[in-house]
Short mmCIF file of C-alpha atoms in Angstrom, two decimals:
data_model
loop_
_atom_site.label_atom_id
_atom_site.label_comp_id
_atom_site.label_asym_id
_atom_site.label_seq_id
_atom_site.Cartn_x
_atom_site.Cartn_y
_atom_site.Cartn_z
CA ALA A 291 -15.38 -9.77 -2.25
CA TYR A 292 -15.17 -7.35 0.60
CA ILE A 293 -11.48 -7.06 0.29
CA LEU A 294 -11.79 -6.77 -3.61
CA ASP A 295 -14.17 -3.79 -2.92
CA ASP A 296 -11.79 -2.16 -0.57
CA ILE A 297 -8.95 -2.51 -3.19
CA ALA A 298 -11.42 -1.00 -5.67
CA GLN A 299 -11.55 2.20 -3.87
CA SER A 300 -7.83 2.93 -4.13
CA PHE A 301 -7.04 1.06 -7.40
CA ASN A 302 -6.53 4.20 -9.56
CA ILE A 303 -4.03 6.85 -10.59
CA GLY A 304 -5.97 9.66 -9.01
CA LYS A 305 -2.62 10.50 -7.46
CA TYR A 306 -1.53 12.08 -10.79
CA ASP A 307 -5.08 13.86 -11.31
CA ASP A 308 -3.45 17.21 -10.82
CA VAL A 309 -0.70 16.52 -13.24
CA PHE A 310 -3.46 15.05 -15.82
CA LYS A 311 -5.56 18.29 -15.38
CA MET A 312 -2.58 20.61 -15.83
CA ASN A 313 -0.27 18.89 -18.39
CA ILE A 314 -2.79 17.01 -20.27
CA LEU A 315 -6.13 18.53 -20.25
CA LYS A 316 -4.57 21.92 -19.80
CA ILE A 317 -7.22 23.25 -17.41
CA ASP A 318 -6.31 26.77 -16.38
CA LEU A 319 -5.59 27.23 -12.66
CA VAL A 320 -8.52 29.89 -12.53
CA LEU A 321 -10.97 27.58 -14.13
CA GLN A 322 -9.84 24.85 -11.74
CA SER A 323 -10.72 27.40 -8.73
CA VAL A 324 -13.86 27.98 -10.34
CA THR A 325 -14.59 24.39 -10.56
CA ASN A 326 -13.62 23.51 -6.89
CA GLY A 327 -15.90 26.45 -5.69
CA VAL A 328 -18.98 25.11 -7.62
CA ILE A 329 -18.32 21.51 -6.50
CA SER A 330 -17.97 22.57 -2.84
CA VAL A 331 -21.41 24.10 -2.85
CA TRP A 332 -22.78 21.16 -4.94
CA ASP A 333 -21.42 18.71 -2.41
CA ILE A 334 -23.15 20.23 0.35
CA ILE A 335 -26.52 20.13 -1.41
CA ASN A 336 -26.33 16.67 -2.75
CA ASP A 337 -25.34 15.10 0.62
CA LEU A 338 -28.67 16.47 1.91
CA PHE A 339 -30.97 14.76 -0.52
CA LEU A 340 -28.81 11.80 -1.33
CA ALA A 341 -28.84 10.63 2.27
CA ALA A 342 -32.59 11.07 2.65
CA ILE A 343 -33.04 8.85 -0.81
CA VAL A 344 -30.77 6.22 0.54
CA ASP A 345 -32.61 6.17 3.98
CA ARG A 346 -35.81 5.80 2.36
CA THR A 347 -35.05 2.80 0.02
CA ARG A 348 -36.71 -0.39 0.86
CA THR A 349 -36.30 -3.37 -1.42
CA ARG A 350 -36.41 -7.01 -1.20
CA TRP A 351 -32.41 -6.95 -1.48
CA GLY A 352 -32.35 -4.35 1.26
CA LYS A 353 -31.47 -0.52 1.53
CA PHE A 354 -28.00 -0.43 0.25
CA LYS A 355 -27.20 -3.29 -2.05
CA PRO A 356 -29.24 -1.89 -4.91
CA TRP A 357 -27.50 1.37 -5.04
CA LEU A 358 -24.07 -0.65 -5.12
CA VAL A 359 -25.49 -2.53 -8.28
CA VAL A 360 -27.10 0.74 -9.78
CA TYR A 361 -23.73 2.73 -9.18
CA ALA A 362 -21.35 0.12 -10.77
CA VAL A 363 -21.88 0.62 -14.57
CA PRO A 364 -22.43 4.63 -14.49
CA GLY A 365 -19.45 5.19 -12.09
CA VAL A 366 -17.13 3.12 -14.38
CA LEU A 367 -18.27 4.95 -17.43
CA LEU A 368 -17.82 8.59 -15.94
CA THR A 369 -14.43 7.61 -14.96
CA VAL A 370 -13.47 6.19 -18.13
CA LEU A 371 -15.10 9.24 -19.98
CA TYR A 372 -12.91 11.44 -17.83
CA TRP A 373 -9.48 9.92 -18.53
CA ALA A 374 -10.28 9.28 -22.08
CA LEU A 375 -11.06 13.03 -22.59
CA PRO A 376 -7.70 13.88 -24.34
CA MET A 377 -8.53 11.26 -27.00
CA PHE A 378 -11.68 12.96 -28.56
CA MET A 379 -11.45 16.54 -26.97
CA GLY A 380 -7.84 17.37 -27.77
CA THR A 381 -5.16 18.73 -25.50
CA GLU A 382 -4.64 22.39 -26.77
CA GLY A 383 -5.06 25.36 -24.61
CA VAL A 384 -8.31 25.52 -22.70
CA GLY A 385 -8.82 29.16 -23.84
CA SER A 386 -9.32 27.83 -27.17
CA ASN A 387 -11.38 24.87 -26.11
CA ILE A 388 -14.18 26.01 -23.92
CA PRO A 389 -16.43 22.87 -24.90
CA ARG A 390 -13.66 20.71 -23.23
CA TYR A 391 -13.94 22.61 -19.93
CA ALA A 392 -17.72 22.46 -19.93
CA ILE A 393 -17.60 18.66 -20.50
CA TYR A 394 -14.79 18.42 -17.71
CA LEU A 395 -17.06 20.61 -15.38
CA LEU A 396 -19.99 18.44 -15.93
CA LEU A 397 -18.09 15.35 -15.40
CA GLN A 398 -16.75 16.91 -11.86
CA ILE A 399 -20.30 17.42 -11.08
CA PHE A 400 -21.69 13.89 -11.91
CA SER A 401 -18.54 12.43 -10.29
CA ASN A 402 -19.00 14.25 -7.16
CA LEU A 403 -22.65 13.12 -6.91
CA ALA A 404 -21.89 9.51 -7.51
CA THR A 405 -18.85 9.73 -4.88
CA SER A 406 -21.29 11.02 -2.29
CA LEU A 407 -23.71 8.39 -3.04
CA ILE A 408 -21.48 5.45 -2.90
CA SER A 409 -19.65 6.84 0.25
CA ILE A 410 -22.95 6.79 2.17
CA VAL A 411 -23.98 3.48 0.75
CA ARG A 412 -20.71 1.70 1.43
CA GLN A 413 -20.42 2.80 5.06
CA GLY A 414 -24.17 1.72 5.57
CA MET A 415 -23.41 -1.67 3.86
CA THR A 416 -20.46 -2.38 6.02
CA ALA A 417 -22.74 -2.03 9.27
CA THR A 418 -25.32 -4.56 7.86
CA ILE A 419 -23.31 -7.34 6.32
CA THR A 420 -23.13 -9.31 9.42
CA PRO A 421 -24.79 -8.95 12.83
CA ASN A 422 -21.51 -10.15 14.56
CA ILE A 423 -18.98 -7.19 15.63
CA ILE A 424 -16.12 -9.70 15.65
CA ASP A 425 -16.89 -10.55 11.94
CA ARG A 426 -17.12 -7.22 11.00
CA THR A 427 -13.89 -6.19 12.67
CA ARG A 428 -12.17 -9.18 10.89
CA LEU A 429 -13.39 -8.02 7.65
CA ILE A 430 -12.38 -4.58 7.94
CA THR A 431 -8.83 -5.71 9.42
CA SER A 432 -8.14 -8.16 6.76
CA ALA A 433 -9.09 -5.46 3.76
CA ASN A 434 -6.84 -3.03 5.54
CA LEU A 435 -3.92 -5.58 5.63
CA LEU A 436 -4.58 -7.26 2.33
CA SER A 437 -5.71 -4.60 -0.04
CA GLY A 438 -2.44 -2.49 0.72
CA PHE A 439 -0.36 -4.99 -1.18
CA VAL A 440 -2.52 -4.63 -4.39
CA GLU A 441 -4.18 -1.02 -4.46
CA LYS A 442 -1.13 1.03 -4.64
CA ALA A 443 0.42 -0.92 -7.71
CA PRO A 444 -1.11 1.41 -10.41
CA GLU A 445 0.14 4.60 -8.86
CA ILE A 446 3.55 3.08 -8.21
CA LEU A 447 3.79 1.78 -11.91
CA MET A 448 2.55 5.07 -13.27
CA GLY A 449 4.98 6.98 -11.33
CA LEU A 450 7.77 4.66 -12.79
CA LEU A 451 6.51 5.12 -16.36
CA ILE A 452 6.14 8.97 -16.12
CA ASP A 453 9.67 9.18 -14.60
CA ILE A 454 11.04 6.88 -17.46
CA TYR A 455 9.25 8.86 -20.13
CA ILE A 456 10.41 12.32 -18.75
CA ASN A 457 13.84 11.31 -17.90
CA SER A 458 14.68 8.81 -20.45
CA PRO A 459 17.09 6.75 -18.42
CA LYS A 460 19.86 4.70 -20.29
CA ASN A 461 19.86 1.79 -17.72
CA ARG A 462 19.52 -1.36 -19.63
CA ALA A 463 17.24 -2.93 -16.91
CA LEU A 464 14.75 -0.66 -17.75
CA GLU A 465 15.03 -0.50 -21.56
CA ILE A 466 11.91 -2.48 -22.23
CA ALA A 467 9.73 -0.36 -20.03
CA ASP A 468 11.48 2.81 -21.73
CA ASN A 469 10.38 1.57 -25.34
CA VAL A 470 6.81 0.94 -23.96
CA ALA A 471 6.57 4.33 -22.43
CA TYR A 472 7.65 6.38 -25.55
CA GLN A 473 5.48 3.97 -27.80
CA LEU A 474 2.35 4.89 -25.73
CA GLY A 475 3.29 8.57 -25.43
CA TYR A 476 2.97 10.95 -22.43
CA ASN A 477 -0.76 11.58 -22.92
CA LYS A 478 -1.63 8.02 -23.70
CA LEU A 479 0.03 6.95 -20.50
CA PHE A 480 -2.58 8.67 -18.43
CA VAL A 481 -5.50 7.70 -20.82
CA ILE A 482 -4.63 4.00 -20.49
CA GLY A 483 -3.85 4.00 -17.01
CA GLY A 484 -6.87 5.79 -15.88
CA VAL A 485 -9.21 3.49 -18.10
CA VAL A 486 -7.70 0.19 -17.35
CA THR A 487 -7.79 0.98 -13.51
CA ALA A 488 -11.45 2.18 -13.81
CA VAL A 489 -12.53 -0.93 -15.48
CA VAL A 490 -10.68 -3.34 -13.26
CA SER A 491 -11.95 -1.50 -10.04
CA GLY A 492 -15.33 -1.26 -11.49
CA LEU A 493 -15.43 -5.26 -11.91
CA PHE A 494 -13.98 -5.78 -8.28
CA ALA A 495 -16.84 -3.39 -6.95
CA LEU A 496 -19.60 -5.06 -9.06
CA PHE A 497 -18.56 -8.47 -7.87
CA TYR A 498 -19.00 -7.38 -4.17
CA ALA A 499 -22.34 -5.73 -4.99
CA PHE A 500 -23.68 -9.01 -6.28
CA VAL A 501 -22.10 -11.26 -3.67
CA ALA A 502 -22.86 -9.34 -0.41
CA LYS A 503 -25.82 -9.50 1.38
CA GLU A 504 -27.68 -7.39 4.03
CA ARG A 505 -28.09 -9.43 7.22
CA VAL A 506 -28.90 -7.06 9.73
CA MET A 507 -32.43 -5.83 9.51
CA GLN A 508 -33.07 -2.01 9.31
CA THR A 509 -35.58 -0.48 11.45
CA ILE A 510 -38.53 1.18 9.78
CA ASP A 511 -38.99 3.81 12.70
CA LYS A 512 -37.47 7.17 11.92
CA PRO A 513 -34.60 7.78 14.17
CA SER A 514 -34.76 10.84 16.31
CA ILE A 515 -32.12 13.60 16.51
CA SER A 516 -31.73 13.13 20.17
CA GLY A 517 -31.26 9.52 19.66
CA GLY A 518 -28.59 10.04 17.04
CA ILE A 519 -26.58 12.39 19.24
CA LYS A 520 -26.86 9.89 22.11
CA SER A 521 -25.51 7.22 19.84
CA VAL A 522 -22.41 9.28 18.97
CA ILE A 523 -21.81 10.15 22.48
CA THR A 524 -21.98 6.50 23.99
CA ASN A 525 -19.96 5.11 21.13
CA LYS A 526 -16.47 6.17 22.28
CA PRO A 527 -14.51 5.35 18.84
CA LEU A 528 -17.28 7.17 16.89
CA LEU A 529 -17.13 10.20 19.22
CA LEU A 530 -13.31 10.27 18.89
CA ILE A 531 -13.56 10.27 15.04
CA THR A 532 -16.35 12.80 15.06
CA LEU A 533 -14.30 15.16 17.32
#
C-alpha cells in the first residue's frame, strides 16, 4: 500500500501541464503570471494554518490518517475537473472566455491548498507508520526502487502519443497508435490522460489511506521552538536537507 501511494504521487501527466495551459486551455502568459503570483502568496498563508490544523488533530485513528481519507475524493475530483475543463468550457482564446480563466484560477487555489495539506500529512504519516527505523528505511527504499518502474509510464506514453499526433509518422509499427491518436484528437489526449491518471492514482492513495495505521503515539505536549531547532541540528541528514 505504501508503494502504491508513492506511485500515486507521480502517476500523472503533469509534465505536460504547461502544454495543456498554453495549447489547450489557451491561458495567456500574462494571466499565468498573475496566477503564479496569487498562488505564491496563498501558499505562504495556507501553510501556516494547515500545519496548525493537522497538529491539533486528535482522533481514534490518529493525527494524519483521517486527513488522508478526507483528501482522497476531493483531490481526485479537483484533478479530474481541471483536466476536463476543455470539454465543458471550450478552448477558444481566453480573452473571450474570462469565465474559463476564473474557474482555472479557483482550481489552482484549491489545488494548492489540497497539495499543501497532503504534503504535510504524508510526511507526518511516514514517521508514524512504524516505530522501527529499519522498517521505515526499507519502506522508503522499496518505494523509491519499485515505483520508478510504474510512475513514469503515463508521461512516457503521453509523450509518445503527442509525438505521433503532431508528426504523423508513417512507420507501420506505430500505425495502430497513430490511428488511436487521431481518433481521440489532440485535446482529448490531454483530457483522457489527465482524467484516467487522476482516478487511478486516487484509488492507489485511497487504498493506502485505509490500510495504513499510525503505530507511533504522538505526544500531546506542545513542542518548543528551541526543541525543534535542537532536533534539526542533532539530526545530521535532516540538517543537510534543511541547509
